[in-house]
Coordinates of C-alpha atoms and ligand atoms in Angstrom, one line a residue:
M1178 CA 0.0 0.0 0.0
R1179 CA 1.3 3.5 -0.9
L1180 CA 0.7 6.1 1.7
P1181 CA 0.6 9.9 1.3
L1182 CA 3.5 11.2 3.4
G1183 CA 3.1 14.5 5.2
D1184 CA 5.7 17.2 5.3
I1185 CA 8.7 16.7 7.5
A1186 CA 8.1 18.8 10.5
D1187 CA 10.6 19.6 13.2
I1188 CA 8.4 18.9 16.1
S1189 CA 10.8 16.9 18.2
G1190 CA 12.0 18.1 21.6
G1191 CA 11.0 17.1 25.1
I1192 CA 9.5 18.7 28.1
N1193 CA 12.7 20.5 29.1
D1194 CA 12.9 22.5 25.9
L1195 CA 9.5 24.1 26.5
Q1196 CA 8.6 27.6 27.6
P1197 CA 7.3 28.0 31.2
E1198 CA 3.7 28.4 30.0
D1199 CA 4.1 25.1 28.0
R1200 CA 5.7 23.3 30.9
A1201 CA 2.9 24.3 33.3
V1202 CA 1.1 21.2 34.6
H1203 CA 2.8 18.9 32.0
A1204 CA 6.0 18.8 34.2
W1205 CA 4.2 17.7 37.4
Y1206 CA 4.8 14.1 36.6
N1207 CA 5.8 12.8 33.2
F1208 CA 8.1 10.1 32.0
V1209 CA 10.6 9.9 29.2
L1210 CA 8.0 8.4 26.9
S1211 CA 5.7 11.3 27.0
F1212 CA 5.2 13.1 23.7
P1213 CA 5.7 16.9 23.5
P1214 CA 2.6 19.0 24.2
H1215 CA 3.2 21.0 21.0
L1216 CA 2.7 17.8 19.0
V1217 CA -0.7 17.5 20.5
R1218 CA -1.5 21.1 19.7
E1219 CA -0.3 20.6 16.1
Y1220 CA -2.7 17.6 15.6
I1221 CA -5.6 19.4 17.3
Q1222 CA -5.3 21.9 14.5
R1223 CA -4.5 19.3 11.8
L1224 CA -7.6 17.3 12.7
D1225 CA -9.8 20.4 12.9
V1226 CA -10.7 19.8 16.6
T1227 CA -12.9 22.5 18.2
A1228 CA -14.2 23.0 21.7
R1229 CA -17.4 21.3 20.7
D1230 CA -15.5 18.0 20.1
T1231 CA -14.3 15.3 22.5
V1232 CA -10.8 14.0 22.1
L1233 CA -9.8 10.5 23.3
D1234 CA -6.3 9.4 24.2
P1235 CA -6.6 5.6 24.6
F1236 CA -3.0 5.2 25.8
C1237 CA -2.9 8.4 27.8
G1238 CA 0.2 7.7 30.0
T1239 CA 0.8 10.7 32.2
G1240 CA -1.8 12.8 30.4
T1241 CA -0.1 15.1 27.9
T1242 CA -3.1 15.0 25.5
L1243 CA -5.6 15.6 28.3
V1244 CA -3.7 18.5 29.8
E1245 CA -3.2 20.1 26.4
C1246 CA -6.9 19.8 25.5
K1247 CA -7.9 21.2 28.9
K1248 CA -5.7 24.2 28.4
L1249 CA -7.4 24.8 25.0
G1250 CA -11.0 24.3 26.5
I1251 CA -11.5 20.9 24.6
P1252 CA -13.2 18.1 26.5
S1253 CA -11.2 14.9 26.6
V1254 CA -11.1 11.3 27.8
G1255 CA -8.1 9.1 28.5
I1256 CA -7.6 5.4 29.0
E1257 CA -4.5 4.1 30.8
A1258 CA -3.7 0.6 32.0
L1259 CA -1.1 1.5 34.7
P1260 CA -2.7 2.7 37.9
M1261 CA 0.2 5.0 38.7
S1262 CA 0.1 6.7 35.3
H1263 CA -3.7 6.8 35.4
F1264 CA -3.5 8.6 38.8
A1265 CA -1.1 11.1 37.3
S1266 CA -3.4 11.8 34.4
E1267 CA -6.3 12.3 36.8
V1268 CA -4.5 14.7 39.1
K1269 CA -2.9 16.6 36.3
T1270 CA -6.3 17.5 35.0
T1271 CA -7.7 18.5 38.4
W1272 CA -7.3 22.2 38.5
D1273 CA -10.1 23.3 40.9
V1274 CA -7.6 23.4 43.9
D1275 CA -6.9 26.6 45.7
P1276 CA -3.1 27.1 45.1
S1277 CA -2.3 29.1 48.2
R1278 CA -4.2 26.7 50.5
L1279 CA -2.4 23.7 48.8
R1280 CA 0.9 25.5 49.6
D1281 CA -0.1 26.1 53.3
H1282 CA -1.3 22.6 53.7
A1283 CA 1.9 21.2 52.2
E1284 CA 4.0 23.3 54.6
K1285 CA 2.1 21.9 57.6
V1286 CA 2.8 18.4 56.3
A1287 CA 6.4 19.2 55.8
E1288 CA 6.8 20.6 59.3
D1289 CA 5.2 17.5 60.8
A1290 CA 7.4 15.1 58.7
S1291 CA 10.6 17.1 59.5
G1292 CA 9.7 16.9 63.2
R1293 CA 9.2 13.2 63.1
I1294 CA 12.4 12.6 61.2
A1295 CA 14.4 14.8 63.6
A1296 CA 13.0 12.9 66.5
G1297 CA 14.0 9.6 64.9
R1298 CA 10.5 8.3 64.8
P1299 CA 10.0 5.6 62.1
A1300 CA 6.7 5.4 60.2
P1301 CA 4.1 3.3 62.0
G1302 CA 2.9 0.2 60.4
H1303 CA 6.2 -0.6 58.5
P1304 CA 9.0 -3.0 59.5
T1305 CA 12.2 -1.5 60.7
T1306 CA 15.8 -2.2 59.8
P1307 CA 18.3 -3.4 62.5
G1308 CA 19.5 0.3 62.5
G1309 CA 15.9 1.5 63.4
L1310 CA 15.0 2.9 60.0
G1311 CA 11.5 2.3 58.6
T1312 CA 11.5 0.1 55.5
L1313 CA 9.1 -1.9 53.2
S1314 CA 7.9 -5.4 53.6
P1315 CA 10.1 -8.1 51.9
E1316 CA 7.4 -8.6 49.2
K1317 CA 7.4 -4.9 48.3
L1318 CA 11.1 -4.6 48.4
K1319 CA 11.3 -7.5 45.9
L1320 CA 9.2 -5.5 43.4
L1321 CA 11.7 -2.6 43.4
I1322 CA 14.6 -2.4 41.0
K1323 CA 17.7 -3.2 43.1
D1324 CA 19.3 0.0 44.6
S1325 CA 16.6 2.2 43.2
I1326 CA 16.3 3.9 46.6
S1327 CA 18.8 3.9 49.6
S1328 CA 17.7 3.1 53.1
L1329 CA 17.7 6.6 54.6
P1330 CA 15.8 8.3 51.8
L1331 CA 13.3 5.4 51.9
H1332 CA 12.8 5.8 55.7
K1333 CA 12.3 9.5 55.2
T1334 CA 9.8 8.9 52.4
L1335 CA 7.7 6.6 54.6
V1336 CA 7.7 9.2 57.3
L1337 CA 6.5 11.8 54.8
L1338 CA 3.8 9.5 53.6
T1339 CA 2.6 9.0 57.2
S1340 CA 2.5 12.8 57.6
I1341 CA 0.5 13.2 54.3
D1342 CA -1.9 10.5 55.6
E1343 CA -2.3 11.9 59.1
Q1344 CA -2.8 15.5 57.9
L1345 CA -5.2 14.2 55.4
D1346 CA -7.3 16.8 53.6
P1347 CA -9.0 15.3 50.5
R1348 CA -8.7 18.6 48.7
Y1349 CA -4.9 18.5 48.6
T1350 CA -3.8 14.8 49.2
D1351 CA -3.8 13.7 45.6
H1352 CA -1.7 16.7 44.5
E1353 CA 0.7 16.1 47.4
L1354 CA 1.0 12.4 46.5
L1355 CA 1.6 13.2 42.8
G1356 CA 4.3 15.7 43.9
L1357 CA 6.0 12.9 45.8
A1358 CA 5.7 10.5 42.8
S1359 CA 7.3 13.1 40.6
V1360 CA 10.4 13.6 42.7
L1361 CA 10.8 9.9 43.8
P1362 CA 12.7 8.4 40.9
T1363 CA 15.5 10.9 40.4
G1364 CA 15.1 13.5 43.2
I1365 CA 15.0 11.0 46.1
G1366 CA 15.8 7.6 44.6
N1367 CA 18.8 6.6 42.5
L1368 CA 17.2 6.1 39.1
R1369 CA 18.1 7.6 35.8
F1370 CA 16.3 7.4 32.5
G1371 CA 18.1 7.3 29.3
P1372 CA 15.6 6.3 27.9
E1373 CA 15.7 2.9 29.6
V1374 CA 15.3 3.0 33.4
G1375 CA 18.5 2.2 35.3
V1376 CA 20.3 2.9 38.5
G1377 CA 22.6 6.0 38.5
T1378 CA 24.7 7.4 41.3
I1379 CA 23.7 5.8 44.6
R1380 CA 23.2 8.5 47.2
D1381 CA 23.1 7.5 50.8
D1382 CA 20.8 10.5 51.8
A1383 CA 18.5 12.9 50.1
P1384 CA 16.6 16.0 51.4
V1385 CA 13.3 14.2 50.9
V1386 CA 10.9 16.7 52.6
E1387 CA 12.5 19.7 51.1
V1388 CA 12.6 18.3 47.6
W1389 CA 8.9 17.3 47.9
L1390 CA 7.8 20.6 49.3
S1391 CA 9.4 22.6 46.5
E1392 CA 7.7 20.3 44.0
V1393 CA 4.3 20.9 45.5
Q1394 CA 5.1 24.7 45.6
R1395 CA 5.9 24.5 41.9
M1396 CA 2.6 22.7 41.3
A1397 CA 0.8 25.4 43.2
A1398 CA 2.4 28.0 41.0
D1399 CA 1.2 26.2 37.9
L1400 CA -2.3 26.0 39.3
E1401 CA -2.2 29.8 39.6
R1402 CA -1.4 29.9 35.8
V1403 CA -4.4 27.8 34.9
L1404 CA -6.8 29.5 37.3
G1405 CA -10.3 29.8 35.9
R1406 CA -9.7 27.1 33.3
S1407 CA -10.8 24.1 35.4
R1408 CA -14.3 23.8 33.9
T1409 CA -13.5 21.9 30.7
P1410 CA -14.4 18.3 31.4
S1411 CA -11.6 15.8 31.4
M1412 CA -11.7 12.2 32.5
A1413 CA -9.1 9.5 32.8
C1414 CA -10.2 5.8 33.0
C1415 CA -8.0 3.1 34.3
G1416 CA -8.4 0.2 31.8
D1417 CA -7.4 -1.7 28.7
A1418 CA -7.5 0.2 25.4
R1419 CA -8.3 -3.1 23.7
E1420 CA -11.7 -3.0 25.4
P1421 CA -12.6 0.7 25.1
M1422 CA -16.4 0.1 25.2
K1423 CA -16.1 -0.9 28.8
M1424 CA -15.4 2.8 29.4
L1425 CA -16.8 4.8 26.5
E1426 CA -20.3 5.6 25.2
P1427 CA -21.1 4.7 21.6
E1428 CA -20.3 7.5 19.0
S1429 CA -18.9 9.8 21.7
V1430 CA -15.5 10.5 20.3
D1431 CA -14.7 13.1 17.6
A1432 CA -10.9 12.7 17.5
V1433 CA -8.1 10.5 18.8
I1434 CA -4.6 11.8 19.6
T1435 CA -2.3 9.2 21.1
S1436 CA 1.0 7.5 21.2
P1437 CA 0.6 3.8 21.9
P1438 CA 3.5 1.5 22.9
Y1439 CA 5.8 0.3 20.1
P1440 CA 7.0 -3.3 19.9
N1441 CA 10.3 -2.4 21.5
E1442 CA 10.9 -4.4 24.7
K1443 CA 10.1 -1.4 26.9
D1444 CA 8.6 -2.5 30.2
Y1445 CA 6.3 0.3 31.3
T1446 CA 5.8 -1.2 34.8
R1447 CA 9.5 -0.9 35.5
I1448 CA 9.6 2.8 34.5
V1449 CA 7.0 3.7 37.2
R1450 CA 7.9 0.9 39.6
L1451 CA 9.4 2.9 42.5
E1452 CA 6.5 5.3 42.9
S1453 CA 3.9 2.6 42.1
V1454 CA 5.1 0.6 45.1
L1455 CA 5.7 3.5 47.5
L1456 CA 2.3 5.1 46.8
G1457 CA 0.6 1.7 47.2
F1458 CA -0.5 1.1 43.6
M1459 CA 1.4 -2.2 43.5
D1460 CA 1.8 -4.3 46.6
D1461 CA 3.0 -7.7 45.4
R1462 CA 3.9 -9.9 42.4
T1463 CA 0.3 -11.0 41.9
E1464 CA -0.8 -7.4 41.5
L1465 CA 2.1 -6.7 39.2
R1466 CA 1.0 -9.6 37.0
R1467 CA -2.6 -8.4 37.0
T1468 CA -1.5 -5.0 35.9
K1469 CA 0.7 -6.4 33.1
R1470 CA -2.2 -8.4 31.7
W1471 CA -4.0 -5.1 30.8
L1472 CA -1.0 -3.9 28.8
L1473 CA -0.5 -4.3 25.1
R1474 CA 2.1 -7.0 24.6
S1475 CA 4.9 -4.7 23.5
N1476 CA 7.7 -6.6 25.2
T1477 CA 8.6 -10.2 26.1
R1478 CA 8.3 -9.6 29.8
N1479 CA 4.6 -9.5 29.6
V1480 CA 3.8 -12.3 27.2
Y1481 CA 1.7 -15.1 28.7
K1482 CA 0.9 -18.6 27.5
A1483 CA -2.8 -17.9 27.4
D1484 CA -2.4 -14.8 25.2
E1485 CA -4.4 -15.0 22.0
D1486 CA -4.1 -11.5 20.4
D1487 CA -1.9 -13.0 17.7
K1488 CA -4.8 -14.8 16.1
F1489 CA -6.3 -11.4 15.1
V1490 CA -3.4 -10.9 12.6
E1491 CA -3.3 -14.4 11.2
D1492 CA -4.5 -13.1 7.8
H1493 CA -2.0 -10.1 7.7
E1494 CA 0.7 -11.4 5.4
S1495 CA 3.2 -8.6 6.0
I1496 CA 2.9 -9.0 9.8
Q1497 CA 3.4 -12.8 9.5
H1498 CA 6.5 -12.1 7.3
V1499 CA 8.0 -9.9 10.0
A1500 CA 7.4 -12.5 12.7
E1501 CA 8.9 -15.2 10.4
A1502 CA 11.9 -13.1 9.7
I1503 CA 12.5 -12.6 13.5
E1504 CA 12.3 -16.3 14.1
A1505 CA 14.5 -17.2 11.2
R1506 CA 17.2 -14.7 12.3
R1507 CA 17.0 -16.1 15.8
I1508 CA 17.6 -19.7 14.6
E1509 CA 20.4 -18.4 12.2
L1510 CA 22.1 -16.7 15.1
G1511 CA 21.7 -19.6 17.5
K1512 CA 19.9 -17.4 20.1
D1513 CA 17.9 -19.6 22.4
S1514 CA 17.2 -17.9 25.6
G1515 CA 13.5 -17.9 26.8
F1516 CA 13.1 -14.2 25.9
E1517 CA 14.6 -14.5 22.4
K1518 CA 12.4 -17.4 21.6
M1519 CA 9.4 -15.2 22.4
Y1520 CA 10.4 -12.3 20.1
H1521 CA 8.4 -13.3 17.1
R1522 CA 5.3 -14.1 19.2
A1523 CA 5.6 -10.7 21.0
A1524 CA 5.5 -8.9 17.6
L1525 CA 2.4 -10.9 16.6
L1526 CA 0.7 -10.2 19.9
Y1527 CA 1.5 -6.5 19.7
F1528 CA -0.1 -6.1 16.3
G1529 CA -3.0 -8.4 17.2
G1530 CA -3.6 -6.2 20.3
M1531 CA -3.5 -3.0 18.2
K1532 CA -6.0 -4.6 15.8
R1533 CA -8.3 -5.4 18.6
H1534 CA -8.0 -1.8 19.8
F1535 CA -8.8 -0.4 16.3
A1536 CA -11.7 -2.8 15.9
E1537 CA -13.4 -2.2 19.2
L1538 CA -12.8 1.5 19.0
R1539 CA -15.0 1.9 15.9
E1540 CA -18.2 1.8 18.0
A1541 CA -17.0 4.8 20.1
L1542 CA -16.2 7.0 17.1
R1543 CA -18.6 9.5 15.6
P1544 CA -18.8 9.1 11.8
G1545 CA -16.1 11.4 10.3
A1546 CA -13.9 11.1 13.5
R1547 CA -10.2 11.6 12.8
L1548 CA -7.4 9.9 14.6
A1549 CA -3.6 10.5 15.0
Y1550 CA -1.3 7.7 16.3
V1551 CA 2.3 8.6 17.0
V1552 CA 4.3 5.4 16.4
G1553 CA 7.9 4.4 15.7
D1554 CA 9.7 1.9 13.6
Q1555 CA 11.6 -0.6 15.7
A1556 CA 14.6 -3.0 15.2
S1557 CA 14.9 -4.3 18.7
Y1558 CA 14.1 -7.9 17.8
L1559 CA 17.4 -9.2 16.4
R1560 CA 17.6 -6.1 14.2
V1561 CA 14.7 -7.1 12.0
M1562 CA 13.1 -3.9 10.9
I1563 CA 9.5 -3.4 12.0
R1564 CA 7.8 -0.6 10.1
T1565 CA 5.2 0.0 12.8
G1566 CA 3.3 2.9 11.2
Q1567 CA 3.1 1.1 7.9
L1568 CA 1.8 -2.1 9.4
L1569 CA -0.7 -0.3 11.7
A1570 CA -2.0 1.6 8.6
E1571 CA -2.6 -1.8 6.9
I1572 CA -4.5 -3.1 9.9
A1573 CA -6.6 0.0 10.2
E1574 CA -7.5 0.0 6.5
S1575 CA -8.6 -3.7 6.7
L1576 CA -11.0 -2.6 9.4
G1577 CA -12.6 0.1 7.3
Y1578 CA -10.7 3.2 8.4
D1579 CA -9.5 5.6 5.7
V1580 CA -5.7 6.1 5.9
E1581 CA -5.2 9.8 5.3
A1582 CA -1.5 10.1 5.9
L1583 CA 1.6 8.8 7.5
D1584 CA 3.4 12.0 8.6
L1585 CA 7.1 11.9 9.4
F1586 CA 7.6 13.2 12.9
R1587 CA 11.4 12.6 13.2
T1588 CA 14.0 10.0 12.3
R1589 CA 16.5 8.2 14.4
M1590 CA 19.5 6.1 13.2
A1591 CA 19.4 2.5 14.5
T1592 CA 22.9 2.1 15.9
A1593 CA 23.2 -1.6 15.1
T1594 CA 21.9 -1.5 11.5
R1595 CA 22.7 2.1 10.4
E1596 CA 19.1 2.1 9.1
Q1597 CA 16.7 5.1 9.5
L1598 CA 14.0 4.4 12.0
R1599 CA 11.0 6.6 11.3
E1600 CA 8.8 8.1 14.0
E1601 CA 5.5 8.8 12.3
V1602 CA 2.0 10.0 12.9
L1603 CA -0.6 7.8 11.3
V1604 CA -3.6 9.8 10.5
L1605 CA -6.9 7.9 10.0
R1606 CA -10.5 8.8 9.4
W1607 CA -13.5 6.7 10.5
P1608 CA -16.1 7.0 7.7
G1609 CA -18.9 5.5 9.9
Ligands
SAM3085 C1 4.0 5.8 24.8 S1 3.2 5.8 26.3 C2 2.1 7.2 26.2 C3 2.7 8.4 26.7 C4 1.7 9.6 26.7 N1 1.5 10.1 25.4 C5 2.2 10.7 27.7 O1 2.3 11.8 27.3 O2 2.5 10.4 28.9 C6 2.1 4.4 26.1 C7 1.2 4.2 27.3 O3 0.3 3.2 27.0 C8 0.0 2.5 28.2 N2 -0.6 1.2 27.8 C9 0.0 0.1 27.3 N3 -0.9 -0.9 27.0 C10 -2.1 -0.3 27.3 C11 -3.5 -0.8 27.2 N4 -3.7 -2.0 26.7 N5 -4.5 0.0 27.5 C12 -4.2 1.3 28.0 N6 -3.0 1.8 28.1 C13 -1.9 1.0 27.8 C14 1.3 2.4 28.9 O4 1.2 2.1 30.2 C15 1.9 3.8 28.6 O5 1.6 4.7 29.6

């Protein structure tokens, strides 16, 4: 299939390149995989979205689309499978909070926590180390990436959480918790992102309460910037984008702007693991497995025997060819670890899952709805090139969508193959 290619637009750049007005709210909590807000703005224009429309982001992550829509007065709905990211999307679109009262309340919490830490009081309800520091249960510790947080900062974080809990005021608690989630990975913990999550310099101590308080103060300053703009409805649902009708009304969506996972071995649950465990969104392995089942199978760490999404792409020759090429390359290279043996299946499950998503979504779309999917080529499975945008376009077309364009967003060079990997925006139209 030949696709019309859009103009090459230089719309790359992450959150740190943005002007203060742009950064407002987006920066409260976001992860490396967020797409830049100006990309959302560009596609709001490109898809002719107005304030009378409803925009859906079915893989909303930490809420970039929802926040940008709200800033522009456009109603929006998000779906996100990870409880931690879903919570972030919800809080980031809750703007009817009095900024100065939030600041005052956070100061009270900070004073309480600092007093407890100075007095050497561990957080009640948690086990303690032989040195008298509060810690997590063995089950929870097992979920954390090793060395992602040192003992003293962990102890202080548990005390701070106790203070947030004991000074509970439902008007501010969620913002206070999101502020903590935001500073936990790199401000308190030892993690670094580049773009995979890993452990950086291990620090023995961190000014936990101070770092947290200045984050909440920054959030309060952002809330001042968006004062009076809280009325536009925005809703984030925690669920599986392959079953959107569990959350959406028929013909309720006018436009979709989203960036789904790519088939690239990224484990989203690891990226948000530290804050998910500390904030209580994930308590043990059973819960981790349950969460993983809702995720698209975009990496071999969440492929299960009972998975059946691959059968949805049995009749897509080009996808079958990609899977066959991955398996042939594996055999040729003599790679036979458990993960490597699953590469070709993960690719099939990924595209099958996306097909289910596109198929089920049709009921939620108003006739004439337009959709923009930001996706990237991948070569992570033994360097076999997966042209994600092209293959998703084929799937969407087979389900009755019109493929309007595959815009080039940016290119990256695959280090191993020296081939160009395209990041693209697939633009579709649902004729109804
Ligand atoms: C590339 S990220 C989206 C980032 C988002 N644009 C942002 O600005 O934060 C893809 C997201 O899809 C979520 N996800 C994966 N499978 C999902 C599914 N089946 N249903 C809903 N969300 C899913 C992941 O947890 C991740 O947050």
